PDB file of C-alpha atoms and ligand atoms in Angstrom:
ATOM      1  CA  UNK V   1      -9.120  -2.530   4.878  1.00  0.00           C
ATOM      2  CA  UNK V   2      -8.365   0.730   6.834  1.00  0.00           C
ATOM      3  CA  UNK V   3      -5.289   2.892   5.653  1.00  0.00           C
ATOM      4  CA  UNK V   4      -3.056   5.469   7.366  1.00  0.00           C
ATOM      5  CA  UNK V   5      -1.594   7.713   5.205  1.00  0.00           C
ATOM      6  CA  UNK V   6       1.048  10.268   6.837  1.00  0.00           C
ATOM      7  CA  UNK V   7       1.456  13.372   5.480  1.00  0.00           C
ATOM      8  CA  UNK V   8       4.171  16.092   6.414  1.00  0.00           C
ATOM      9  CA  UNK V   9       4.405  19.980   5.819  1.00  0.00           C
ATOM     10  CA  UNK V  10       7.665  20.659   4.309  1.00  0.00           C
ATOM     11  CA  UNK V  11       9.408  23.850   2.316  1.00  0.00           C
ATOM     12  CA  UNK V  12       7.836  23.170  -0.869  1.00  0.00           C
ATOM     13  CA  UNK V  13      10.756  21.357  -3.233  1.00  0.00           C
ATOM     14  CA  UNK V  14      10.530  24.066  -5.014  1.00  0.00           C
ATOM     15  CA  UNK V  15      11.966  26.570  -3.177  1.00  0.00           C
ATOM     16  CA  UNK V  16      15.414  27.527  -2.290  1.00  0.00           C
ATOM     17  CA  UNK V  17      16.018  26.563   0.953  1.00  0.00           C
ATOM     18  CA  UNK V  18      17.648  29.823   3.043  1.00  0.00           C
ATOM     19  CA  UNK V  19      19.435  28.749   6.250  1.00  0.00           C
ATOM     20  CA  UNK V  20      18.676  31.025   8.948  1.00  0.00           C
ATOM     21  CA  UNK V  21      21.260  34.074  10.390  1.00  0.00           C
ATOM     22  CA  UNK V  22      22.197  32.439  13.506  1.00  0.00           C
ATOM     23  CA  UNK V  23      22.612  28.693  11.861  1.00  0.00           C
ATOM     24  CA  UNK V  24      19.760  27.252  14.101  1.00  0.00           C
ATOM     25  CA  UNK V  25      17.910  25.432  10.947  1.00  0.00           C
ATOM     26  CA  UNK V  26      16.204  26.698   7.876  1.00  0.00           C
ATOM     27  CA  UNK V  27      14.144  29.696   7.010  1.00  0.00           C
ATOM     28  CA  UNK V  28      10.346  28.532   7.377  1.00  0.00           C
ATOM     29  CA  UNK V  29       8.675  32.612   7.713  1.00  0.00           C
ATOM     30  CA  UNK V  30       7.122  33.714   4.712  1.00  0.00           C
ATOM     31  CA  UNK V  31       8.120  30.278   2.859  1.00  0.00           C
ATOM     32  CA  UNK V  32       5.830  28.468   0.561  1.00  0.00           C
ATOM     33  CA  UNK V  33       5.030  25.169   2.270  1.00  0.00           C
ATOM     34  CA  UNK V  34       3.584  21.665   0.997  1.00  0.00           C
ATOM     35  CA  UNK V  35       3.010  18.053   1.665  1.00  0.00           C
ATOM     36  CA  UNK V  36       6.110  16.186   1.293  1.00  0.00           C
ATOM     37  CA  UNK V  37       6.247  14.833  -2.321  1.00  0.00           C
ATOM     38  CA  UNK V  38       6.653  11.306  -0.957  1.00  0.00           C
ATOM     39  CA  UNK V  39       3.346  11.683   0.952  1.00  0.00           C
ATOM     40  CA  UNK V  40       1.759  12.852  -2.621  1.00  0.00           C
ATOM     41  CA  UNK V  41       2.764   9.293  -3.729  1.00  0.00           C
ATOM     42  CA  UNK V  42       1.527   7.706  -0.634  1.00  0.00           C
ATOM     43  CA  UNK V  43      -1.907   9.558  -0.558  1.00  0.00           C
ATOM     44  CA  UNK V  44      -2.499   8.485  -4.281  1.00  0.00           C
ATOM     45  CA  UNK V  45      -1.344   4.908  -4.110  1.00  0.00           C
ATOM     46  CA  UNK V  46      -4.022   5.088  -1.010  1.00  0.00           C
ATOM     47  CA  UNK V  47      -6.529   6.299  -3.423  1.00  0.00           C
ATOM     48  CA  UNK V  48      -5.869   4.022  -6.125  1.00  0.00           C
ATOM     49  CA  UNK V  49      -5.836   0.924  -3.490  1.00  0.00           C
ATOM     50  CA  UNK V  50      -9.446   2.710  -2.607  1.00  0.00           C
ATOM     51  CA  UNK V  51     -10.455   2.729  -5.957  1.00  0.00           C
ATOM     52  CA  UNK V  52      -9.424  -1.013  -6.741  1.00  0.00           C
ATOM     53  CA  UNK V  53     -11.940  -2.067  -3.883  1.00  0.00           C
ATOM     54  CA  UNK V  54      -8.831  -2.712  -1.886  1.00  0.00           C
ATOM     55  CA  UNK V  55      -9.050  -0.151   0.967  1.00  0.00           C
ATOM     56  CA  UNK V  56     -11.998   1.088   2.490  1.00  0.00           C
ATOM     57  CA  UNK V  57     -11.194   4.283   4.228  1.00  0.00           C
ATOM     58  CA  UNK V  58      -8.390   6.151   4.365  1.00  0.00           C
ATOM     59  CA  UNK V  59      -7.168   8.772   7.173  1.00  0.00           C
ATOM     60  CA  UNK V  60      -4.872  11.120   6.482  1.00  0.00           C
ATOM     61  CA  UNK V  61      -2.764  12.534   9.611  1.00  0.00           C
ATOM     62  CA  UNK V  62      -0.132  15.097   9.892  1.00  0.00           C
ATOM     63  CA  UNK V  63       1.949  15.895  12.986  1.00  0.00           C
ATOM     64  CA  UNK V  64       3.165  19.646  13.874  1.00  0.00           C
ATOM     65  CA  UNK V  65       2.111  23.220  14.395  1.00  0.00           C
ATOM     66  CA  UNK V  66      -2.134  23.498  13.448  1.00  0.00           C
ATOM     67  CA  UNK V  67      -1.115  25.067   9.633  1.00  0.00           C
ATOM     68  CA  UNK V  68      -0.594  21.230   8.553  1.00  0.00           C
ATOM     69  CA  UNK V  69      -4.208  21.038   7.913  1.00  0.00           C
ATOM     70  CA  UNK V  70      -3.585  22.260   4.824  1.00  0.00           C
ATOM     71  CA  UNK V  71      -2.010  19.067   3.779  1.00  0.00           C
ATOM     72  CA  UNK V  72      -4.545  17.519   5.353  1.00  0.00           C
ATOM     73  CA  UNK V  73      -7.117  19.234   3.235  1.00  0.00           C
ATOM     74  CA  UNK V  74      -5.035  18.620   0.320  1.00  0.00           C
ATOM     75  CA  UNK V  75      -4.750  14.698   0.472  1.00  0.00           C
ATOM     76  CA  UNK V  76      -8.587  14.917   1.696  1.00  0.00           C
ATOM     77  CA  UNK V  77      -9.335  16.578  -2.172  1.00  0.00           C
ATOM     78  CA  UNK V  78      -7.086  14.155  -3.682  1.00  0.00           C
ATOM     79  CA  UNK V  79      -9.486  11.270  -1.878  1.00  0.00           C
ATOM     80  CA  UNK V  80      -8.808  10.838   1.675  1.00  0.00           C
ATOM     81  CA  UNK V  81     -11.486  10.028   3.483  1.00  0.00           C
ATOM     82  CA  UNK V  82     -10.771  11.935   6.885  1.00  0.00           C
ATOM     83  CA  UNK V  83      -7.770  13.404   9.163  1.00  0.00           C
ATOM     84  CA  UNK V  84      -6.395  13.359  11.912  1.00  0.00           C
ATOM     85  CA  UNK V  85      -4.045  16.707  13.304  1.00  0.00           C
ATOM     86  CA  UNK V  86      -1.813  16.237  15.858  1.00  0.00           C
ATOM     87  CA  UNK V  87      -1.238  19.441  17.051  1.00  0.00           C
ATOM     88  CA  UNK V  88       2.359  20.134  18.457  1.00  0.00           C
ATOM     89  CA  UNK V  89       4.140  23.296  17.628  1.00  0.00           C
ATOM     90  CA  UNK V  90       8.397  22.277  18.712  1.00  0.00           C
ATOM     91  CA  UNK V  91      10.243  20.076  16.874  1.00  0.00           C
ATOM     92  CA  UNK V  92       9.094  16.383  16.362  1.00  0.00           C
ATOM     93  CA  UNK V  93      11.656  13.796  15.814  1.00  0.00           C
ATOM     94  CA  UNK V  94      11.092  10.595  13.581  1.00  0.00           C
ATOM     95  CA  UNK V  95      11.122   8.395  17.180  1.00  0.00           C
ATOM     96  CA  UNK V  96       8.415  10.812  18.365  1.00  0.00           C
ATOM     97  CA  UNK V  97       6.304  10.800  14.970  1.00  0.00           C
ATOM     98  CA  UNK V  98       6.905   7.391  14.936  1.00  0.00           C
ATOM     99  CA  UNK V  99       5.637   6.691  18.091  1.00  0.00           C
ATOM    100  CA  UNK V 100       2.760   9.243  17.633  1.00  0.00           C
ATOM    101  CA  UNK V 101       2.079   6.914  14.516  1.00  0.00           C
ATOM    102  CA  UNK V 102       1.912   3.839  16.853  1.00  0.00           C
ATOM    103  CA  UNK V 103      -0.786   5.162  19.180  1.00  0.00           C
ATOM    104  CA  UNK V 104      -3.110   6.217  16.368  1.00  0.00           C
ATOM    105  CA  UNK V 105      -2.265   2.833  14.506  1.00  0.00           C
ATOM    106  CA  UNK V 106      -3.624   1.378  18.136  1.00  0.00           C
ATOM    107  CA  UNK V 107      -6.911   3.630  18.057  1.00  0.00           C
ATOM    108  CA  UNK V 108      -7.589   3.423  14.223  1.00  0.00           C
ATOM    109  CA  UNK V 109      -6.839  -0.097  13.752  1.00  0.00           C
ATOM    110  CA  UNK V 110      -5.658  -0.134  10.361  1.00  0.00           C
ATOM    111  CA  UNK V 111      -4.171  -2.929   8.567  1.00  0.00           C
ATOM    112  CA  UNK V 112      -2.189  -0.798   6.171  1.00  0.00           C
ATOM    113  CA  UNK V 113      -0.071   2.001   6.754  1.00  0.00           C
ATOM    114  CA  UNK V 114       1.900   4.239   3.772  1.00  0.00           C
ATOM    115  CA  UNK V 115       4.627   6.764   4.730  1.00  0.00           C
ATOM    116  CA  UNK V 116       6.889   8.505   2.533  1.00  0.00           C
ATOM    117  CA  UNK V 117      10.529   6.680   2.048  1.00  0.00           C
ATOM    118  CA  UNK V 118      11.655   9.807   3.354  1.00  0.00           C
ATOM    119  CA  UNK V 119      10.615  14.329   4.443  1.00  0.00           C
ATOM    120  CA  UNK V 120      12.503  16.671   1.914  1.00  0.00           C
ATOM    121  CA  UNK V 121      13.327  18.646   4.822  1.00  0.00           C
ATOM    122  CA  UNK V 122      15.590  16.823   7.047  1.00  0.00           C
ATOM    123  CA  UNK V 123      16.081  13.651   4.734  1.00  0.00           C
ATOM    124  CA  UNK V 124      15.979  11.149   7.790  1.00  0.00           C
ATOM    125  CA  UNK V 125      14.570   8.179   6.142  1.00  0.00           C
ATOM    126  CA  UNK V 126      13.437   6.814   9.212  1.00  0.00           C
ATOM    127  CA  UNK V 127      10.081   7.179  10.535  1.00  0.00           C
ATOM    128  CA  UNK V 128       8.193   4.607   8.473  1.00  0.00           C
ATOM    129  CA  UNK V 129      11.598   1.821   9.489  1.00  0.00           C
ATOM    130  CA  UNK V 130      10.854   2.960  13.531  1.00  0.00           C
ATOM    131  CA  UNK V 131       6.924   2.574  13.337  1.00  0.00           C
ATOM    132  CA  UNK V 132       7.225  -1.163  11.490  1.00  0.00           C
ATOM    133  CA  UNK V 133      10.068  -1.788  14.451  1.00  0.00           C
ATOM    134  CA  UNK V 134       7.620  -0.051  17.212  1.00  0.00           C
ATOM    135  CA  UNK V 135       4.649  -2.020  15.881  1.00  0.00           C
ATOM    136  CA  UNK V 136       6.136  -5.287  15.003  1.00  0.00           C
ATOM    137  CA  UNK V 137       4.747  -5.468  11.687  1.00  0.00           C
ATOM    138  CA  UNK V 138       6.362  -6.397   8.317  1.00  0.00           C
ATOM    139  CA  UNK V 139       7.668  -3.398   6.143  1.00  0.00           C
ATOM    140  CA  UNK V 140       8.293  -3.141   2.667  1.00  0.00           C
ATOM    141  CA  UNK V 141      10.214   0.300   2.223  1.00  0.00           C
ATOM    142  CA  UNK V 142      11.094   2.046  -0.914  1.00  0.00           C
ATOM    143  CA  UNK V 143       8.244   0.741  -2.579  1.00  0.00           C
ATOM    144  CA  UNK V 144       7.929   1.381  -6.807  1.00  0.00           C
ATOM    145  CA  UNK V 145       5.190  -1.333  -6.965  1.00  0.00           C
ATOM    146  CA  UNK V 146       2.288  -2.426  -4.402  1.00  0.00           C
ATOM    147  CA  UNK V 147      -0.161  -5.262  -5.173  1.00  0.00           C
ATOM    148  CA  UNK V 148      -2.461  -7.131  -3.567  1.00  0.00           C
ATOM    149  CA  UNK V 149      -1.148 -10.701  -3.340  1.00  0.00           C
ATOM    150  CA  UNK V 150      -2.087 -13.906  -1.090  1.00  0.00           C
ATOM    151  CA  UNK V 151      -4.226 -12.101   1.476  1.00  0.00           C
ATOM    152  CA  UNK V 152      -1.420  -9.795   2.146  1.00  0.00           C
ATOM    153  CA  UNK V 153       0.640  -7.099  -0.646  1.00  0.00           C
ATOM    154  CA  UNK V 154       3.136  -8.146  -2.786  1.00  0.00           C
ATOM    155  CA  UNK V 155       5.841  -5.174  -2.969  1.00  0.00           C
ATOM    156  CA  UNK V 156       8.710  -4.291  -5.369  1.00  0.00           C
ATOM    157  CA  UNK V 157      11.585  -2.807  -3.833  1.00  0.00           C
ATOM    158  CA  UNK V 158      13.736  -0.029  -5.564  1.00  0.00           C
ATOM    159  CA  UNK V 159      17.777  -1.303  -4.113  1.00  0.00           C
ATOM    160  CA  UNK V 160      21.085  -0.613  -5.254  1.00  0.00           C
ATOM    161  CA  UNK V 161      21.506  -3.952  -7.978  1.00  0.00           C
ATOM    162  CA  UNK V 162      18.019  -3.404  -9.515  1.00  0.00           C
ATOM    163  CA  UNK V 163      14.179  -4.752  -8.062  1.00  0.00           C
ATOM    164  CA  UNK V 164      13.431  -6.691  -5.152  1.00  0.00           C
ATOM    165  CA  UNK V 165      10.287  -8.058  -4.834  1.00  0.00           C
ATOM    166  CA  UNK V 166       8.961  -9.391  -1.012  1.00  0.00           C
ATOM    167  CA  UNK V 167       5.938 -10.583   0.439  1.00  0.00           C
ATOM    168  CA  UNK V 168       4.303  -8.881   2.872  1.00  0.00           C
ATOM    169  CA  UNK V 169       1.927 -10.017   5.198  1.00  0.00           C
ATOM    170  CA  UNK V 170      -0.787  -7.672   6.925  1.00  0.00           C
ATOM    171  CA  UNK V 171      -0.659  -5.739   8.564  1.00  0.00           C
ATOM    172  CA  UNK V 172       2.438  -3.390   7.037  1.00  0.00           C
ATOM    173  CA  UNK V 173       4.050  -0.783   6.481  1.00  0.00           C
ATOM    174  CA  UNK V 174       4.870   0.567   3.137  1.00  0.00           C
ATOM    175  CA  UNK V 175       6.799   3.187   2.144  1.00  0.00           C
ATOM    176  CA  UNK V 176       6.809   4.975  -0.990  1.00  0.00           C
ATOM    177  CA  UNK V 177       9.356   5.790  -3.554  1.00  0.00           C
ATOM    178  CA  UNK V 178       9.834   8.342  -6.527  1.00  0.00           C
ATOM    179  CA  UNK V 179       8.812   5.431  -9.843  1.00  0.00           C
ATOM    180  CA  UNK V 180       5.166   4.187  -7.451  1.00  0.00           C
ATOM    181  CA  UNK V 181       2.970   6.636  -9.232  1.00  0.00           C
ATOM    182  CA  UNK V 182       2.577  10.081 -10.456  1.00  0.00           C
ATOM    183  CA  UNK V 183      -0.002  11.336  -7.641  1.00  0.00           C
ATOM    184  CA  UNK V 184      -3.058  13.610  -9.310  1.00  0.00           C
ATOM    185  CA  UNK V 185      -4.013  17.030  -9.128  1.00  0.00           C
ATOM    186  CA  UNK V 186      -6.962  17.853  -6.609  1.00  0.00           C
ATOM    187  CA  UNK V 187      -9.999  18.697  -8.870  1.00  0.00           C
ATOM    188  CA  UNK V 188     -11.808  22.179  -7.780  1.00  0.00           C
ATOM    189  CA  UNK V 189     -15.312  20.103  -7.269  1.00  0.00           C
ATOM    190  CA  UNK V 190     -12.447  17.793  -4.973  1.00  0.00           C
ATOM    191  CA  UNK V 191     -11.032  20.435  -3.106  1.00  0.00           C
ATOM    192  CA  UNK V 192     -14.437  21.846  -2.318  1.00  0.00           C
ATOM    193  CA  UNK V 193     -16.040  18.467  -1.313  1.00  0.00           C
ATOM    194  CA  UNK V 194     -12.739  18.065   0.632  1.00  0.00           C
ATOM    195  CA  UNK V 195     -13.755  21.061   2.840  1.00  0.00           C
ATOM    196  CA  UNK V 196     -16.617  19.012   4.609  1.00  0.00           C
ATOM    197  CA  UNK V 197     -14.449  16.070   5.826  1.00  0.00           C
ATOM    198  CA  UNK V 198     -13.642  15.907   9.078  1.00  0.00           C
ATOM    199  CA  UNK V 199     -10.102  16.729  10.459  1.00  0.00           C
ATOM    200  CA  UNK V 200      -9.870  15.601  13.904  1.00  0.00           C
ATOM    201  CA  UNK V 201      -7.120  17.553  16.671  1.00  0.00           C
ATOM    202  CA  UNK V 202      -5.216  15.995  19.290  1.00  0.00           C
ATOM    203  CA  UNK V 203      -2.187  16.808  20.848  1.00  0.00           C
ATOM    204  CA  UNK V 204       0.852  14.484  21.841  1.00  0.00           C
ATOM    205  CA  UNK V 205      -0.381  14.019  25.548  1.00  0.00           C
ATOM    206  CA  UNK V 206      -3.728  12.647  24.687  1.00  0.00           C
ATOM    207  CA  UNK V 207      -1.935  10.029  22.994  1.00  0.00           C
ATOM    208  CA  UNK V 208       0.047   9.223  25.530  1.00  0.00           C
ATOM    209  CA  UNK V 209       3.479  10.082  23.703  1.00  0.00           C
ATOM    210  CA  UNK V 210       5.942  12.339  25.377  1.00  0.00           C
ATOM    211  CA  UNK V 211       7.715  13.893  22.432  1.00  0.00           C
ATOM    212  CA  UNK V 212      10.520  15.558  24.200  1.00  0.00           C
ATOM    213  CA  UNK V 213      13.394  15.833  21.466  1.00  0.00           C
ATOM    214  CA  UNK V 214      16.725  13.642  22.249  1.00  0.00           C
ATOM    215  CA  UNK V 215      19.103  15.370  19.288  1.00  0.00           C
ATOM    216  CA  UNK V 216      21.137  18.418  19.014  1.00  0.00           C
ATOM    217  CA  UNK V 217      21.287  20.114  16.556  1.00  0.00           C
ATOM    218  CA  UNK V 218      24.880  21.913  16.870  1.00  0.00           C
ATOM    219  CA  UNK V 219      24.587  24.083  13.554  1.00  0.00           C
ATOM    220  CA  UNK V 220      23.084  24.077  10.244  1.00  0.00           C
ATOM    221  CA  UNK V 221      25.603  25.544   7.340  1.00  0.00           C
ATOM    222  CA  UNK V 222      25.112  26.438   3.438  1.00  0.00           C
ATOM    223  CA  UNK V 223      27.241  24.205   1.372  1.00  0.00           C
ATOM    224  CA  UNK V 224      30.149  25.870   0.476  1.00  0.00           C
ATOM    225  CA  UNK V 225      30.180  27.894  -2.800  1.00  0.00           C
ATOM    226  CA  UNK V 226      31.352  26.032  -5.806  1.00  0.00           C
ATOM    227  CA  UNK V 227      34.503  27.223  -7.477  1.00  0.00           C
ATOM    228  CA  UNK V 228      34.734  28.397 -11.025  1.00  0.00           C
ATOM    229  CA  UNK V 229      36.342  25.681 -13.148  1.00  0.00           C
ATOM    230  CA  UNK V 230      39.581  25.826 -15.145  1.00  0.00           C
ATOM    231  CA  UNK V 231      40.074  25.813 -18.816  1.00  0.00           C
ATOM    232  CA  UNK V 232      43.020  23.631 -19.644  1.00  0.00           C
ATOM    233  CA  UNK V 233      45.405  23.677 -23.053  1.00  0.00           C
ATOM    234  CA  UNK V 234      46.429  19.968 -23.090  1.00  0.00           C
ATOM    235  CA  UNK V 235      46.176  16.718 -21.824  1.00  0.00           C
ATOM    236  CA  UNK V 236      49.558  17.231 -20.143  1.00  0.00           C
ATOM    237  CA  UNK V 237      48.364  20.300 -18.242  1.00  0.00           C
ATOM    238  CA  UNK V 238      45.424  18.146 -17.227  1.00  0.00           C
ATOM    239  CA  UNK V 239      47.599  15.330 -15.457  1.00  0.00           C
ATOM    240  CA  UNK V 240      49.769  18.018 -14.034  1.00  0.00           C
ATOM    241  CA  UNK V 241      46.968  20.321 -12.492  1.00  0.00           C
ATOM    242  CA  UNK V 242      45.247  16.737 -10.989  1.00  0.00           C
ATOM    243  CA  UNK V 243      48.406  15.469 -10.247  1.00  0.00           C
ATOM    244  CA  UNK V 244      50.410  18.909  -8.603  1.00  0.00           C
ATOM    245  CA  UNK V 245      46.861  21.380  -7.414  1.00  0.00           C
ATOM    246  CA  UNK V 246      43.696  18.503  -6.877  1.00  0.00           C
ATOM    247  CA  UNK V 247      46.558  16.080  -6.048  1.00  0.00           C
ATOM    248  CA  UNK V 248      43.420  13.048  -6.436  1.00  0.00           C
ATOM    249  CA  UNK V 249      46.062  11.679  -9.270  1.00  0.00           C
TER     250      UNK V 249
HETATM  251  P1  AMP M   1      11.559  11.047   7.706  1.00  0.00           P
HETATM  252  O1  AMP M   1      11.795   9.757   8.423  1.00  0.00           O
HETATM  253  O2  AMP M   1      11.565  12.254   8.608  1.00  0.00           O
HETATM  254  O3  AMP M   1      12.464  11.230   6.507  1.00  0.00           O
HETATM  255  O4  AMP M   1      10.054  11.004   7.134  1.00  0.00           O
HETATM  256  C1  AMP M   1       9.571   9.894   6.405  1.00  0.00           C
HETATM  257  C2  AMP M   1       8.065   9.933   6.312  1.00  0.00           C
HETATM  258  O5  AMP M   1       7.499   9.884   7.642  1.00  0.00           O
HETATM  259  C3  AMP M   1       7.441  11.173   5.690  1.00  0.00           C
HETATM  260  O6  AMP M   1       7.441  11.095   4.269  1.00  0.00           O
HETATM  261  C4  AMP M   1       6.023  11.096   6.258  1.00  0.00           C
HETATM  262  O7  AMP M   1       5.258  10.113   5.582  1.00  0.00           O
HETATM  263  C5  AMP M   1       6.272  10.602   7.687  1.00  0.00           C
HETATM  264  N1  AMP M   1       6.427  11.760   8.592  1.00  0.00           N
HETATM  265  C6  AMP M   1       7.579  12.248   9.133  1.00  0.00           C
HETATM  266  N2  AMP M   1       7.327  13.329   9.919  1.00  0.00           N
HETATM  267  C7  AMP M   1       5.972  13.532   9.855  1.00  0.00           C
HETATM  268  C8  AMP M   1       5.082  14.483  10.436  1.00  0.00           C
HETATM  269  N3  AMP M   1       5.525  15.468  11.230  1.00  0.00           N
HETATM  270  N4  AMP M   1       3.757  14.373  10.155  1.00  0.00           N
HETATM  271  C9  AMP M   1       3.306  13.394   9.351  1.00  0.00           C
HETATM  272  N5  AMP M   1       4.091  12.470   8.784  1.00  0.00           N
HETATM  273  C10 AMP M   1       5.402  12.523   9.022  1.00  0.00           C
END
């Protein structure tokens, strides 16, 4: 079977996110950026799925300005197949991905599709929930376990009380959480092979997807600054200081 794998360019999670002067969003110039660690997971549980004899090809495709081929190119040395860019440089919305998703799910014709549980950058959780509700297909989100399993996958949910395990049939979505695997490095011979692979471009319109933004955002803020603690004598101090300055006793 055919695979999408989505892949977003994010501030690498390694970096200290700086929140821009005039509060409009977060510091992106001169930032070190990456694919989305969920995506990591989703590109290698792609491979591995390739590597059982389970998938056949996989397509990697990343939406936004034309710099996300590099995480193209990255999940094409860890064993993509191809990519696809689509090329828009404003801000895309998880509708609009979503729906960007949908109209390459209806070229492609996959029967799989694995997105990250959720982007490090704006923590939405919701593309991969929007693209199973666009397409109409069964979803098995925050995935820490994906087999194959009657003709269709067999997924183990990470929720609150413990596992949940549901039966999916295909096609699906699937999307990926922290325990689902530890994704690989790219080997050099990889990332030069990688080079050679295709990486389509197309842009919003010749999909068909208008992806005019419908939020505002009114401000973006650093968290406040923690205060120092408090070193306290007695247990009785304790009490009184929760009781008389937190007042949460
Ligand atoms: P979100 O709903 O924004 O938290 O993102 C969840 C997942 O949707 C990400 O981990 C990606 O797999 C996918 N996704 C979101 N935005 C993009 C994008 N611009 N390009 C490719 N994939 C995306």
């Amino acid at each position: 079977m055919k695979l999408l794998v989505p892949v977003k360019r994010v501030v690498d999670y390694n970096v200290k996110v700086r929140v821009k002067a005039d509060g409009t969003g977060v510091e992106t110039a001169n930032v070190k950026m990456s694919m989305n660690p969920f995506d990591e997971i989703g590109v290698e549980e792609a491979v591995r799925l390739k590597e059982k004899g389970i998938a056949t090809e996989i397509v990697a495709i990343s939406c936004g300005p034309a710099a996300c081929a590099e995480q193209i190119r990255t999940a094409l040395a860890m064993g993509a197949d191809r990519g696809i860019l689509v090329e828009h440089d404003g801000v895309l919305e998880p509708l609009a991905v979503a729906k960007l998703l949908a109209a390459l799910v209806a070229k492609e014709g996959p029967q799989l599709v694995i997105v990250g549980k959720q982007a490090i950058d704006d923590d939405m959780n919701a593309t991969g929930q929007m693209l199973a509700a666009l397409l109409g297909w069964a979803q098995g989100t925050f995935a820490s376990k994906v087999e194959a399993a009657d003709g269709g996958l067999k997924v183990t949910r990470e929720v609150d009380g413990g596992l949940e395990v549901v039966q999916l049939k295909l096609p699906a979505i699937v999307t990926t959480d922290l325990r689902l695997n530890e994704p690989r490095y790219a080997s050099l011979p990889n990332i030069m092979k990688a080079r050679k692979k295709p990486i389509e471009t197309v842009k919003p319109a010749d999909l068909g997807v208008d992806v005019t933004p419908r939020l505002t955002v009114l401000k973006v803020a650093e968290p406040p600054v923690r205060q120092a603690g408090k070193k306290v004598g007695s247990v009785q101090e304790l009490v009184d200081k929760l009781r008389n300055e937190a007042k949460v006793i």
